[in-house]
Amino acid sequence: MTSLACGSTLSLLLRAANPNNAACSLHLSSNLLPGFSHKLLTASSSSSSSKTVGVRVTRAAAQVAEAVLVDKEDKSRVLRVGVICGGPSAERGISLNSARSVLDHIQGEDLHVSCYYIDSHLNAFAISSAQVYSNTPSDFDFKLESLAQGFQSLSEFAEHLADSVDIVFPVIHGQFGEDGGIQELLENYNVPFVGTGSKECQQAFNKYNASLGLSKYGFVTVPSFLVQGSEVNQDELSEWFASNHLDVNSGKVVVKPTRAGSSIGVTVAYGVSDSLTKANEIISQEIDDGVLVELFLEGGSEFTAIVLDVGQGFDCQPVVLLPTEVELQFQGSGDVREKDAIFNYRRKYLPTQQVAYHTPPRFPIEVIKNIREGASLLFQRLGLRDFARIDGWFLPSSTKSLSSSEDKFGITEFGTVLFTDINLISGMEQTSFLFQQASKVGFSHSNILRSIISRACLRFPELATYSSKSSQFQKNLNSSKLNGTSKGREGFRKVFVLFGGDTSERQVSLMSGTNVWLNLQGFDDLDVTPCLLARSIDHSSNTDSDKKDAGLNSIEVWSLPYSLVLRHTTEEVLDACMEAIEPARAALTSHLRNQVMNELAEGLTKHGWFTGFDIADELPVRYSLKEWIKFAKEVEATVFIAVHGGIGEDGTLQFLLDTEGILYTGPGAMASKTCMDKVATSLALEHLKDKGVLTINKVVKKKEDLLKMPVRQTWNDLISKLQCETLCIKPARDGCSTGVARLCCAEDLAVYAKALDDCLLRIPPNSFSKAHGMIEMPNPPPELLIFEPFVETDEIVLSSKTVSDNTQRLLWKEHSRWVEVTVGVIGKWGSMHSLSPSITVKETGDILSLEEKFQGGTGINLTPPPVSIISNEALGRCKQRIELIANTLQLEGFSRIDTFVNVDSGEVLIIEVNTVPGMTPSTVLIHQALAEQPPVYPHRFFRTLLDLATERVV
């Protein structure tokens, strides 16, 4: 089956699944690349032992140019917004995530989005909106030459913007985005833009200059010392240590770049020597040539606050939303210095149980008032515009006080408030502080972003008409509350998006569920409720019922209000639920929420474009699993299952829903049970060998046997039975990444066995003889483990750019002629359709980590694989076999199949089948849907999966 035919099949499926829904046709067509082929990689000549897969320049430039232009006759009714992402800083990946989020939530019939990208060398490109869904900067950069229109210079880029968009929304974090670089360029060419002007950005972004400014304006500041370039005077730094009562050998300080955002390069140092070493590391890594050494605020609590300007024109009227307290948490005693850790890049942007958020903070109400007043004053004094995020610290009176005069702003009877970082372009990922705090005071993602854009338009007379007439700028999103009495809004289809669970993949499940929920929110005929599946913290059973029933009795489901979904971990969500229903806390939050909303309304109601807040003040509702299923049946809800592993994939949840006649997404109970058990999957497919579907030999061992037997004996038995030298170990019944490791020797097996015996949650990187990344382990440890021969596939790596050739190429070292692919399948029972397979070029180790698969951490996705690696004919045969696998296993709805494929014959060697695949914003399924012709965007893709639930085979 050719790619065109496959695309046509999915298009027909989409129309059949949802023929009449207007929400499926959001104004995206002008951003597509009509007739554009995604097979852009061709082979260049090389030796027979390796191939260099280069990038062929196509008609993309002309097609992207067409994609970013809107007919002049449409200008009167459509606001043309240019979203610019990327940039040279290490936060480029976060910028891509922000751009995706902005695109998802502002695009509509009244607002057209054109997307642009700035690479690390400040080269500018016009890109399609589909390309924004690339999972990493390296993936993005690799495809730029073939998928984007490059500009000869920034001047040419600015001229293009002046002619093609009405206003620019910069979402570049760090250098060139927040230091005034992009702003100065736009100002020079009279291009309107969202956010603060260039001169004010320069002042606020430089932490040293900003600190001087804060002191000048009467704010308490943190004592600091500037290290500039290589000209470091150690004696001067020693004097600074002494003047601040710090031991020159062990005094604790924070070392951070002066111009690199609030996360990159920030670390803790001890003493003068360590401080200079870490400062030199920042300089040598070219993060910045200026480094700030600051006093470590011992005993303090960090906070962050979003400021929104609701004024008119150039009249500033800042309102500070409910601030968030950032609490760092550490389990066990651990390293003393680890407890001195700070809110760094990883803790800010990746799921971790080392941080918790509290909105509003658990500070005295007078301190919260002081934070809000100070941030508002600071916003005005620094000349900021539209919105910003301001970070700081609260030092209780019980801690060591800073030497500061009593008349400085920030001194209270309860302690001292200090502002430390000004973020001119706050992160806009789905769960960022902007959306967390905005949702607490009545704004949905769409509402807050469109409000910011509308406010910016008021500064430009030629754009004021867009703001005054846009009645569609505010989307009426559905209530998320399960109240137990209503069958949902009249005429609306009730949908419960279920995520969480208690497996090691629960954080990925939270990301998947959040993404699905936000995408389905855009459909006017749906009433969508996010629901968290979790183990009860107070369950106890005194019965003698079997273990499985006892386990189900201990499971709860929380229906969540909008704001409580926006967290990084399921533990944070649960803590937020418990905090929200605590009476005193709920009363305080309600009081502060009303106060902030009144302040916002005072300014926003003067604007014709503002039609009100769209998120209600609701509390979470707690159900037992049985109660929740009963309620789902009562309101005739469809359950969108996004629970990875555990009862979400082993058929248990599906069986319970089937029993009550409740519709749900994905395969049925029996198919789910089979696919969760990797041995059962192989047995179900072994008769397809003659049709080119192969299975891997397996040996299954009980955990208790593995721990009792001598490691060397077990190792020798395994390699003898499986006839191999290297093994792959994985849980018999768990998700696709959890507990999977490559073992090269008996010593590696001993390390893995000890991790099982010690019930480790993760195996640290490079614990085995061959380099690898972090390995998440099942919790509790699996009772059954599978051993397989480790399948050696051909290595595909990314070459480095050279001075003479700026093109990155894939180097394919072809030996075995087998490569690993992952493929999404979608459709009805008995007629599943294969999407285009993807090859992921790994950047760490032999096995993709959870981060690589789902979090946009690393890697390059080739979708479909380039013809220089696998021909169209072999790819077509591969897809036919994938469909055969899906139909043999009786899959329906959607699933993901991981397999090895022979690049010559298209034969497949099955690895595993995931019946609830990852659905995060950067997951490979999104790439594959976008590779269809025409591209299928995430909101349409998830709606199709939902609608397929109504056509289940019962």
mmCIF file with all atom_site columns, N, CA and C in Angstrom, residues 404-449:
data_model
loop_
_atom_site.group_PDB
_atom_site.id
_atom_site.type_symbol
_atom_site.label_atom_id
_atom_site.label_alt_id
_atom_site.label_comp_id
_atom_site.label_asym_id
_atom_site.label_entity_id
_atom_site.label_seq_id
_atom_site.pdbx_PDB_ins_code
_atom_site.Cartn_x
_atom_site.Cartn_y
_atom_site.Cartn_z
_atom_site.occupancy
_atom_site.B_iso_or_equiv
_atom_site.pdbx_formal_charge
_atom_site.auth_seq_id
_atom_site.auth_comp_id
_atom_site.auth_asym_id
_atom_site.auth_atom_id
_atom_site.pdbx_PDB_model_num
ATOM 1   N N  . SER A 1 404 ? 19.447  44.859 55.579 1.00 0.00 ? 404 SER A N  1
ATOM 2   C CA . SER A 1 404 ? 18.721  45.767 54.691 1.00 0.00 ? 404 SER A CA 1
ATOM 3   C C  . SER A 1 404 ? 17.983  46.780 55.549 1.00 0.00 ? 404 SER A C  1
ATOM 4   N N  . SER A 1 405 ? 17.847  47.988 55.029 1.00 0.00 ? 405 SER A N  1
ATOM 5   C CA . SER A 1 405 ? 17.152  49.027 55.777 1.00 0.00 ? 405 SER A CA 1
ATOM 6   C C  . SER A 1 405 ? 15.664  48.727 55.844 1.00 0.00 ? 405 SER A C  1
ATOM 7   N N  . GLU A 1 406 ? 15.023  49.182 56.897 1.00 0.00 ? 406 GLU A N  1
ATOM 8   C CA . GLU A 1 406 ? 13.616  48.877 57.141 1.00 0.00 ? 406 GLU A CA 1
ATOM 9   C C  . GLU A 1 406 ? 12.688  49.514 56.119 1.00 0.00 ? 406 GLU A C  1
ATOM 10  N N  . ASP A 1 407 ? 13.155  50.556 55.408 1.00 0.00 ? 407 ASP A N  1
ATOM 11  C CA . ASP A 1 407 ? 12.264  51.239 54.470 1.00 0.00 ? 407 ASP A CA 1
ATOM 12  C C  . ASP A 1 407 ? 12.260  50.597 53.086 1.00 0.00 ? 407 ASP A C  1
ATOM 13  N N  . LYS A 1 408 ? 13.012  49.508 52.901 1.00 0.00 ? 408 LYS A N  1
ATOM 14  C CA . LYS A 1 408 ? 13.019  48.803 51.626 1.00 0.00 ? 408 LYS A CA 1
ATOM 15  C C  . LYS A 1 408 ? 11.712  48.029 51.445 1.00 0.00 ? 408 LYS A C  1
ATOM 16  N N  . PHE A 1 409 ? 11.231  47.944 50.189 1.00 0.00 ? 409 PHE A N  1
ATOM 17  C CA . PHE A 1 409 ? 10.024  47.184 49.923 1.00 0.00 ? 409 PHE A CA 1
ATOM 18  C C  . PHE A 1 409 ? 10.334  45.687 50.065 1.00 0.00 ? 409 PHE A C  1
ATOM 19  N N  . GLY A 1 410 ? 9.462   44.982 50.770 1.00 0.00 ? 410 GLY A N  1
ATOM 20  C CA . GLY A 1 410 ? 9.646   43.553 50.975 1.00 0.00 ? 410 GLY A CA 1
ATOM 21  C C  . GLY A 1 410 ? 9.832   43.184 52.425 1.00 0.00 ? 410 GLY A C  1
ATOM 22  N N  . ILE A 1 411 ? 10.050  44.164 53.283 1.00 0.00 ? 411 ILE A N  1
ATOM 23  C CA . ILE A 1 411 ? 10.200  43.903 54.713 1.00 0.00 ? 411 ILE A CA 1
ATOM 24  C C  . ILE A 1 411 ? 8.818   43.834 55.350 1.00 0.00 ? 411 ILE A C  1
ATOM 25  N N  . THR A 1 412 ? 8.469   42.671 55.939 1.00 0.00 ? 412 THR A N  1
ATOM 26  C CA . THR A 1 412 ? 7.183   42.509 56.615 1.00 0.00 ? 412 THR A CA 1
ATOM 27  C C  . THR A 1 412 ? 7.433   41.966 58.015 1.00 0.00 ? 412 THR A C  1
ATOM 28  N N  . GLU A 1 413 ? 6.387   41.971 58.829 1.00 0.00 ? 413 GLU A N  1
ATOM 29  C CA . GLU A 1 413 ? 6.546   41.440 60.186 1.00 0.00 ? 413 GLU A CA 1
ATOM 30  C C  . GLU A 1 413 ? 6.743   39.929 60.189 1.00 0.00 ? 413 GLU A C  1
ATOM 31  N N  . PHE A 1 414 ? 6.393   39.274 59.073 1.00 0.00 ? 414 PHE A N  1
ATOM 32  C CA . PHE A 1 414 ? 6.518   37.814 58.998 1.00 0.00 ? 414 PHE A CA 1
ATOM 33  C C  . PHE A 1 414 ? 7.826   37.366 58.343 1.00 0.00 ? 414 PHE A C  1
ATOM 34  N N  . GLY A 1 415 ? 8.533   38.299 57.723 1.00 0.00 ? 415 GLY A N  1
ATOM 35  C CA . GLY A 1 415 ? 9.759   37.952 57.043 1.00 0.00 ? 415 GLY A CA 1
ATOM 36  C C  . GLY A 1 415 ? 9.994   38.877 55.851 1.00 0.00 ? 415 GLY A C  1
ATOM 37  N N  . THR A 1 416 ? 10.908  38.472 54.992 1.00 0.00 ? 416 THR A N  1
ATOM 38  C CA . THR A 1 416 ? 11.339  39.321 53.877 1.00 0.00 ? 416 THR A CA 1
ATOM 39  C C  . THR A 1 416 ? 10.966  38.700 52.533 1.00 0.00 ? 416 THR A C  1
ATOM 40  N N  . VAL A 1 417 ? 10.424  39.531 51.649 1.00 0.00 ? 417 VAL A N  1
ATOM 41  C CA . VAL A 1 417 ? 10.100  39.128 50.280 1.00 0.00 ? 417 VAL A CA 1
ATOM 42  C C  . VAL A 1 417 ? 11.148  39.712 49.346 1.00 0.00 ? 417 VAL A C  1
ATOM 43  N N  . LEU A 1 418 ? 11.769  38.848 48.540 1.00 0.00 ? 418 LEU A N  1
ATOM 44  C CA . LEU A 1 418 ? 12.775  39.299 47.573 1.00 0.00 ? 418 LEU A CA 1
ATOM 45  C C  . LEU A 1 418 ? 12.378  38.839 46.176 1.00 0.00 ? 418 LEU A C  1
ATOM 46  N N  . PHE A 1 419 ? 12.580  39.690 45.181 1.00 0.00 ? 419 PHE A N  1
ATOM 47  C CA . PHE A 1 419 ? 12.363  39.324 43.786 1.00 0.00 ? 419 PHE A CA 1
ATOM 48  C C  . PHE A 1 419 ? 13.726  39.126 43.129 1.00 0.00 ? 419 PHE A C  1
ATOM 49  N N  . THR A 1 420 ? 13.891  37.997 42.433 1.00 0.00 ? 420 THR A N  1
ATOM 50  C CA . THR A 1 420 ? 15.213  37.625 41.940 1.00 0.00 ? 420 THR A CA 1
ATOM 51  C C  . THR A 1 420 ? 15.317  37.462 40.430 1.00 0.00 ? 420 THR A C  1
ATOM 52  N N  . ASP A 1 421 ? 14.250  37.049 39.759 1.00 0.00 ? 421 ASP A N  1
ATOM 53  C CA . ASP A 1 421 ? 14.311  36.779 38.322 1.00 0.00 ? 421 ASP A CA 1
ATOM 54  C C  . ASP A 1 421 ? 13.093  37.353 37.624 1.00 0.00 ? 421 ASP A C  1
ATOM 55  N N  . ILE A 1 422 ? 13.340  38.001 36.499 1.00 0.00 ? 422 ILE A N  1
ATOM 56  C CA . ILE A 1 422 ? 12.271  38.535 35.661 1.00 0.00 ? 422 ILE A CA 1
ATOM 57  C C  . ILE A 1 422 ? 12.241  37.716 34.382 1.00 0.00 ? 422 ILE A C  1
ATOM 58  N N  . ASN A 1 423 ? 11.135  37.054 34.124 1.00 0.00 ? 423 ASN A N  1
ATOM 59  C CA . ASN A 1 423 ? 10.980  36.239 32.913 1.00 0.00 ? 423 ASN A CA 1
ATOM 60  C C  . ASN A 1 423 ? 10.056  36.971 31.952 1.00 0.00 ? 423 ASN A C  1
ATOM 61  N N  . LEU A 1 424 ? 10.636  37.511 30.870 1.00 0.00 ? 424 LEU A N  1
ATOM 62  C CA . LEU A 1 424 ? 9.863   38.322 29.933 1.00 0.00 ? 424 LEU A CA 1
ATOM 63  C C  . LEU A 1 424 ? 8.950   37.479 29.059 1.00 0.00 ? 424 LEU A C  1
ATOM 64  N N  . ILE A 1 425 ? 9.359   36.240 28.777 1.00 0.00 ? 425 ILE A N  1
ATOM 65  C CA . ILE A 1 425 ? 8.514   35.314 28.009 1.00 0.00 ? 425 ILE A CA 1
ATOM 66  C C  . ILE A 1 425 ? 8.404   34.035 28.831 1.00 0.00 ? 425 ILE A C  1
ATOM 67  N N  . SER A 1 426 ? 7.370   33.971 29.623 1.00 0.00 ? 426 SER A N  1
ATOM 68  C CA . SER A 1 426 ? 7.182   32.831 30.516 1.00 0.00 ? 426 SER A CA 1
ATOM 69  C C  . SER A 1 426 ? 6.947   31.565 29.703 1.00 0.00 ? 426 SER A C  1
ATOM 70  N N  . GLY A 1 427 ? 7.380   30.422 30.253 1.00 0.00 ? 427 GLY A N  1
ATOM 71  C CA . GLY A 1 427 ? 7.123   29.149 29.598 1.00 0.00 ? 427 GLY A CA 1
ATOM 72  C C  . GLY A 1 427 ? 5.630   28.933 29.381 1.00 0.00 ? 427 GLY A C  1
ATOM 73  N N  . MET A 1 428 ? 5.284   28.363 28.245 1.00 0.00 ? 428 MET A N  1
ATOM 74  C CA . MET A 1 428 ? 3.872   28.163 27.896 1.00 0.00 ? 428 MET A CA 1
ATOM 75  C C  . MET A 1 428 ? 3.569   26.708 27.555 1.00 0.00 ? 428 MET A C  1
ATOM 76  N N  . GLU A 1 429 ? 4.300   25.778 28.182 1.00 0.00 ? 429 GLU A N  1
ATOM 77  C CA . GLU A 1 429 ? 3.936   24.377 28.040 1.00 0.00 ? 429 GLU A CA 1
ATOM 78  C C  . GLU A 1 429 ? 2.550   24.148 28.638 1.00 0.00 ? 429 GLU A C  1
ATOM 79  N N  . GLN A 1 430 ? 1.959   22.996 28.336 1.00 0.00 ? 430 GLN A N  1
ATOM 80  C CA . GLN A 1 430 ? 0.582   22.744 28.760 1.00 0.00 ? 430 GLN A CA 1
ATOM 81  C C  . GLN A 1 430 ? 0.365   22.913 30.251 1.00 0.00 ? 430 GLN A C  1
ATOM 82  N N  . THR A 1 431 ? 1.372   22.565 31.064 1.00 0.00 ? 431 THR A N  1
ATOM 83  C CA . THR A 1 431 ? 1.204   22.616 32.519 1.00 0.00 ? 431 THR A CA 1
ATOM 84  C C  . THR A 1 431 ? 2.057   23.704 33.157 1.00 0.00 ? 431 THR A C  1
ATOM 85  N N  . SER A 1 432 ? 2.393   24.729 32.401 1.00 0.00 ? 432 SER A N  1
ATOM 86  C CA . SER A 1 432 ? 3.296   25.773 32.893 1.00 0.00 ? 432 SER A CA 1
ATOM 87  C C  . SER A 1 432 ? 2.622   26.641 33.952 1.00 0.00 ? 432 SER A C  1
ATOM 88  N N  . PHE A 1 433 ? 3.436   27.453 34.630 1.00 0.00 ? 433 PHE A N  1
ATOM 89  C CA . PHE A 1 433 ? 2.913   28.358 35.657 1.00 0.00 ? 433 PHE A CA 1
ATOM 90  C C  . PHE A 1 433 ? 1.884   29.319 35.083 1.00 0.00 ? 433 PHE A C  1
ATOM 91  N N  . LEU A 1 434 ? 2.076   29.765 33.851 1.00 0.00 ? 434 LEU A N  1
ATOM 92  C CA . LEU A 1 434 ? 1.113   30.684 33.232 1.00 0.00 ? 434 LEU A CA 1
ATOM 93  C C  . LEU A 1 434 ? -0.283  30.074 33.264 1.00 0.00 ? 434 LEU A C  1
ATOM 94  N N  . PHE A 1 435 ? -0.404  28.822 32.845 1.00 0.00 ? 435 PHE A N  1
ATOM 95  C CA . PHE A 1 435 ? -1.722  28.201 32.767 1.00 0.00 ? 435 PHE A CA 1
ATOM 96  C C  . PHE A 1 435 ? -2.208  27.725 34.134 1.00 0.00 ? 435 PHE A C  1
ATOM 97  N N  . GLN A 1 436 ? -1.283  27.297 34.996 1.00 0.00 ? 436 GLN A N  1
ATOM 98  C CA . GLN A 1 436 ? -1.691  26.915 36.349 1.00 0.00 ? 436 GLN A CA 1
ATOM 99  C C  . GLN A 1 436 ? -2.347  28.086 37.058 1.00 0.00 ? 436 GLN A C  1
ATOM 100 N N  . GLN A 1 437 ? -1.674  29.219 37.048 1.00 0.00 ? 437 GLN A N  1
ATOM 101 C CA . GLN A 1 437 ? -2.178  30.375 37.778 1.00 0.00 ? 437 GLN A CA 1
ATOM 102 C C  . GLN A 1 437 ? -3.377  31.013 37.088 1.00 0.00 ? 437 GLN A C  1
ATOM 103 N N  . ALA A 1 438 ? -3.377  31.037 35.757 1.00 0.00 ? 438 ALA A N  1
ATOM 104 C CA . ALA A 1 438 ? -4.502  31.620 35.031 1.00 0.00 ? 438 ALA A CA 1
ATOM 105 C C  . ALA A 1 438 ? -5.777  30.814 35.262 1.00 0.00 ? 438 ALA A C  1
ATOM 106 N N  . SER A 1 439 ? -5.656  29.488 35.281 1.00 0.00 ? 439 SER A N  1
ATOM 107 C CA . SER A 1 439 ? -6.848  28.654 35.468 1.00 0.00 ? 439 SER A CA 1
ATOM 108 C C  . SER A 1 439 ? -7.430  28.814 36.865 1.00 0.00 ? 439 SER A C  1
ATOM 109 N N  . LYS A 1 440 ? -6.586  29.158 37.840 1.00 0.00 ? 440 LYS A N  1
ATOM 110 C CA . LYS A 1 440 ? -7.075  29.378 39.203 1.00 0.00 ? 440 LYS A CA 1
ATOM 111 C C  . LYS A 1 440 ? -8.001  30.591 39.294 1.00 0.00 ? 440 LYS A C  1
ATOM 112 N N  . VAL A 1 441 ? -7.885  31.522 38.340 1.00 0.00 ? 441 VAL A N  1
ATOM 113 C CA . VAL A 1 441 ? -8.701  32.738 38.378 1.00 0.00 ? 441 VAL A CA 1
ATOM 114 C C  . VAL A 1 441 ? -9.603  32.850 37.151 1.00 0.00 ? 441 VAL A C  1
ATOM 115 N N  . GLY A 1 442 ? -9.972  31.699 36.564 1.00 0.00 ? 442 GLY A N  1
ATOM 116 C CA . GLY A 1 442 ? -11.035 31.712 35.570 1.00 0.00 ? 442 GLY A CA 1
ATOM 117 C C  . GLY A 1 442 ? -10.648 31.690 34.118 1.00 0.00 ? 442 GLY A C  1
ATOM 118 N N  . PHE A 1 443 ? -9.342  31.583 33.789 1.00 0.00 ? 443 PHE A N  1
ATOM 119 C CA . PHE A 1 443 ? -8.910  31.576 32.389 1.00 0.00 ? 443 PHE A CA 1
ATOM 120 C C  . PHE A 1 443 ? -8.585  30.161 31.917 1.00 0.00 ? 443 PHE A C  1
ATOM 121 N N  . SER A 1 444 ? -9.135  29.770 30.777 1.00 0.00 ? 444 SER A N  1
ATOM 122 C CA . SER A 1 444 ? -8.662  28.576 30.096 1.00 0.00 ? 444 SER A CA 1
ATOM 123 C C  . SER A 1 444 ? -7.374  28.916 29.352 1.00 0.00 ? 444 SER A C  1
ATOM 124 N N  . HIS A 1 445 ? -6.710  27.895 28.798 1.00 0.00 ? 445 HIS A N  1
ATOM 125 C CA . HIS A 1 445 ? -5.503  28.131 28.006 1.00 0.00 ? 445 HIS A CA 1
ATOM 126 C C  . HIS A 1 445 ? -5.789  29.124 26.876 1.00 0.00 ? 445 HIS A C  1
ATOM 127 N N  . SER A 1 446 ? -6.854  28.863 26.162 1.00 0.00 ? 446 SER A N  1
ATOM 128 C CA . SER A 1 446 ? -7.190  29.714 25.016 1.00 0.00 ? 446 SER A CA 1
ATOM 129 C C  . SER A 1 446 ? -7.505  31.132 25.464 1.00 0.00 ? 446 SER A C  1
ATOM 130 N N  . ASN A 1 447 ? -8.270  31.256 26.525 1.00 0.00 ? 447 ASN A N  1
ATOM 131 C CA . ASN A 1 447 ? -8.708  32.566 26.996 1.00 0.00 ? 447 ASN A CA 1
ATOM 132 C C  . ASN A 1 447 ? -7.527  33.435 27.416 1.00 0.00 ? 447 ASN A C  1
ATOM 133 N N  . ILE A 1 448 ? -6.588  32.888 28.181 1.00 0.00 ? 448 ILE A N  1
ATOM 134 C CA . ILE A 1 448 ? -5.468  33.703 28.648 1.00 0.00 ? 448 ILE A CA 1
ATOM 135 C C  . ILE A 1 448 ? -4.561  34.101 27.493 1.00 0.00 ? 448 ILE A C  1
ATOM 136 N N  . LEU A 1 449 ? -4.287  33.170 26.566 1.00 0.00 ? 449 LEU A N  1
ATOM 137 C CA . LEU A 1 449 ? -3.406  33.487 25.443 1.00 0.00 ? 449 LEU A CA 1
ATOM 138 C C  . LEU A 1 449 ? -4.040  34.523 24.526 1.00 0.00 ? 449 LEU A C  1
#
